[in-house]
Structure formats: C-alpha cells, structure tokens
PDB file of C-alpha atoms in Angstrom:
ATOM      1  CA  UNK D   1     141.739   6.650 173.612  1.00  0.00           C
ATOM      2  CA  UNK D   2     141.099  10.077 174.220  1.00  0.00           C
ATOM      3  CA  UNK D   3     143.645  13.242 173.335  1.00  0.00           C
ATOM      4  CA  UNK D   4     144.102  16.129 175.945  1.00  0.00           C
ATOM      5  CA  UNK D   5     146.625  18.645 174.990  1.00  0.00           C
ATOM      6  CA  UNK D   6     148.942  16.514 173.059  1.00  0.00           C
ATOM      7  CA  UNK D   7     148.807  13.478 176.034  1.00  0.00           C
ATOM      8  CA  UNK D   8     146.736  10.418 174.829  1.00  0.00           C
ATOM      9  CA  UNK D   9     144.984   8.961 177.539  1.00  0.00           C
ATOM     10  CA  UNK D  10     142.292   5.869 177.769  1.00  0.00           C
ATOM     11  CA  UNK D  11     139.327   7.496 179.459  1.00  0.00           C
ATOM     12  CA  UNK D  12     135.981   7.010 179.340  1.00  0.00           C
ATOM     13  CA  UNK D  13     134.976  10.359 180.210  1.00  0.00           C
ATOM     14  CA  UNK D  14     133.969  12.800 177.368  1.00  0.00           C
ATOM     15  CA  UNK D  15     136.605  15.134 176.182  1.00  0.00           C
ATOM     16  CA  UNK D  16     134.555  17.949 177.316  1.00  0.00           C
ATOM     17  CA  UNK D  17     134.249  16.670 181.099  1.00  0.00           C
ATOM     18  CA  UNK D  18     137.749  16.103 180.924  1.00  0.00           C
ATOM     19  CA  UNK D  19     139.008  19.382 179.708  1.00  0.00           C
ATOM     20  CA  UNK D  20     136.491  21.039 182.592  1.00  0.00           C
ATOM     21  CA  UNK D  21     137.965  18.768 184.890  1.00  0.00           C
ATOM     22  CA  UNK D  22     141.731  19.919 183.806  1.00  0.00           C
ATOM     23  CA  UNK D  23     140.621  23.822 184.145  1.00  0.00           C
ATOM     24  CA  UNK D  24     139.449  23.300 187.692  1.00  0.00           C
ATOM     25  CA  UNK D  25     142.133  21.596 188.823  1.00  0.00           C
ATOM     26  CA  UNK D  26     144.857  24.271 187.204  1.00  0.00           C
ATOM     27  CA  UNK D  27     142.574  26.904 189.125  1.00  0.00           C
ATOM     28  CA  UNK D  28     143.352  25.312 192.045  1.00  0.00           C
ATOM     29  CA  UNK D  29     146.281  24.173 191.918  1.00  0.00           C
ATOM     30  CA  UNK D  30     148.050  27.330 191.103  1.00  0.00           C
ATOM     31  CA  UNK D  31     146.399  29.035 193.340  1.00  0.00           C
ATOM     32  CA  UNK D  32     147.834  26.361 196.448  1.00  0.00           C
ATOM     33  CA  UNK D  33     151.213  26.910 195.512  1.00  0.00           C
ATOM     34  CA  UNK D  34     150.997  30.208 197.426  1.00  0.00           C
ATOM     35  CA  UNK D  35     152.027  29.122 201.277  1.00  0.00           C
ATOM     36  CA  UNK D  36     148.864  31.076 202.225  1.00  0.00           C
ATOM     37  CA  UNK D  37     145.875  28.721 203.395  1.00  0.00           C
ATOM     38  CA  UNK D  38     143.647  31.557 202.627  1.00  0.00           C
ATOM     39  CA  UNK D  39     144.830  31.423 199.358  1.00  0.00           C
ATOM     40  CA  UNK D  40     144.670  27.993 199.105  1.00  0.00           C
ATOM     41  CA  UNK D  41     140.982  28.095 199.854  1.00  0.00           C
ATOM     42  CA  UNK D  42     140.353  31.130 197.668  1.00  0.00           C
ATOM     43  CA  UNK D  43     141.646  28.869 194.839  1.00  0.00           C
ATOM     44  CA  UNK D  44     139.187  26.382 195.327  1.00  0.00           C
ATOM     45  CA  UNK D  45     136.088  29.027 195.445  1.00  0.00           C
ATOM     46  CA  UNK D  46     137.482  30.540 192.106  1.00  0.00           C
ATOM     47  CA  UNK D  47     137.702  27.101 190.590  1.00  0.00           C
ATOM     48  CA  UNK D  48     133.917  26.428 191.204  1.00  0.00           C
ATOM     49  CA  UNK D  49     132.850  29.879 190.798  1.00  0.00           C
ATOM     50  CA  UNK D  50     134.264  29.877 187.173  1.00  0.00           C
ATOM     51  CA  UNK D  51     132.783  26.313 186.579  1.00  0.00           C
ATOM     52  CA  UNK D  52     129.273  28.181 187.498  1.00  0.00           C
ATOM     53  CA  UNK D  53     130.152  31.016 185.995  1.00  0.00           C
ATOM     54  CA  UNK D  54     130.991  29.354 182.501  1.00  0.00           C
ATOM     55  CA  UNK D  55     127.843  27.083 182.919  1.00  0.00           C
ATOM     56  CA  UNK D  56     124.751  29.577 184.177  1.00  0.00           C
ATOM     57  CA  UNK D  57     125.736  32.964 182.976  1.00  0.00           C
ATOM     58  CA  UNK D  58     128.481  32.422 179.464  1.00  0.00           C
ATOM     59  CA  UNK D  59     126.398  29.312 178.255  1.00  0.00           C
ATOM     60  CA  UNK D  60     123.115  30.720 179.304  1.00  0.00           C
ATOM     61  CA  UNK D  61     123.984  34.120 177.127  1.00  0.00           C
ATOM     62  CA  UNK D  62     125.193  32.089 173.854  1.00  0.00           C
ATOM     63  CA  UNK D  63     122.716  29.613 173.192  1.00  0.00           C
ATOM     64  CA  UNK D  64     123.851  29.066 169.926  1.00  0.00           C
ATOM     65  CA  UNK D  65     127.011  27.500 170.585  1.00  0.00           C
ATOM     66  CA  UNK D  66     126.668  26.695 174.257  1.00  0.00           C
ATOM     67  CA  UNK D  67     124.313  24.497 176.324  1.00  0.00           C
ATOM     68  CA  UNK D  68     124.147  24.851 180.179  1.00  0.00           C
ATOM     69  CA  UNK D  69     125.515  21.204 181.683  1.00  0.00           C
ATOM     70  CA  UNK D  70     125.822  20.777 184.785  1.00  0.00           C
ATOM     71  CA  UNK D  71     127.797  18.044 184.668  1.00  0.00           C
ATOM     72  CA  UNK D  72     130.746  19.871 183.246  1.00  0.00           C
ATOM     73  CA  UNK D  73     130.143  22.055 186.298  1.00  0.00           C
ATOM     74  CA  UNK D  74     130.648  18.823 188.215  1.00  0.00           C
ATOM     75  CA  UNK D  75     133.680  18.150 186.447  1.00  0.00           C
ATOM     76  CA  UNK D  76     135.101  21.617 187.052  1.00  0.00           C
ATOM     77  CA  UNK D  77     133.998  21.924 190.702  1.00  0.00           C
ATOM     78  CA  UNK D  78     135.336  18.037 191.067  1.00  0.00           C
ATOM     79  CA  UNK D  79     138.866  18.990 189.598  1.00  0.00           C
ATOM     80  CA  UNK D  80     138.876  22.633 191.678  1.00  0.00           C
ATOM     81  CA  UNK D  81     138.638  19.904 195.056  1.00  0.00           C
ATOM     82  CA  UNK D  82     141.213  17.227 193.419  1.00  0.00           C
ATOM     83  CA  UNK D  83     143.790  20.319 192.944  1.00  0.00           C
ATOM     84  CA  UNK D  84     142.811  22.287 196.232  1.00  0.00           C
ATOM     85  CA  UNK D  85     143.791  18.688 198.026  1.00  0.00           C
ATOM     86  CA  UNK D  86     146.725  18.002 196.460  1.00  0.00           C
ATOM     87  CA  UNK D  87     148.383  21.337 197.514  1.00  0.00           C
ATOM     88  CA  UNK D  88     146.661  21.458 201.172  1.00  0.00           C
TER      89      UNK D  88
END
C-alpha cells in the first residue's frame, strides 16, 4: 500500500515515480482546462520540459541529494501525456 497525499493506494510503483507521475499530469491538466488547443499542447511541452528540467539540470547541480533518473522523467513525461489526453 502506498500513501500519496493523504490517499492510500496499492501500487507497485515507487513513491517517487508516482509523485513524478502526479506532477506531470497536474501540469497538464491545468493547463487543458483553458479552451485553447494551443494551450492545451503548451501544457503538455511544460509538463515534459519540467520533468527534464528537474532531472538533467536541478539533479545534475545537487548531487548530494539528487541523482539524475530517467525514469522519473518517464514518469513525469508519461503523466504530462495521460493529463494532456484527458482534457483534449
């Protein structure tokens, strides 16, 4: 059983992946409740930019507390296309 902002869920994904998963989808999400398409696609390139963004440049920089996995960019960029299809 794995806990996610107060919601217990049985996953066997790693808290991590999840809570990458969860940020790209909010990105994208959000960003498709604007009637725009544009918009709608711009949410989905800001979803996996920040994903890459988080991974190759923050991570990169603070090797002390961060490692550079690029399967939570996966996870991001995979929850950035989940949310960018539910609002298309």
């Amino acid at each position: 059983i794995l806990r996610v902002g107060g919601w217990l869920t049985r996953c066997s994904m790693p808290e991590d992946k999840v809570l990458h998963f969860v940020a790209g989808f909010a990105i994208a999400y959000l960003f498709g409740l604007c009637p725009e398409n544009w918009v709608k696609v711009m949410g989905l390139t800001v979803g996996i930019s920040v994903g890459a963004a988080k991974e190759w440049i923050y991570d990169k920089r603070h090797p002390l507390y961060h490692t550079v996995d690029p399967k939570d960019f996966q996870a991001t960029a995979l929850g950035s296309l989940v949310g960018f299809a539910i609002r298309w």
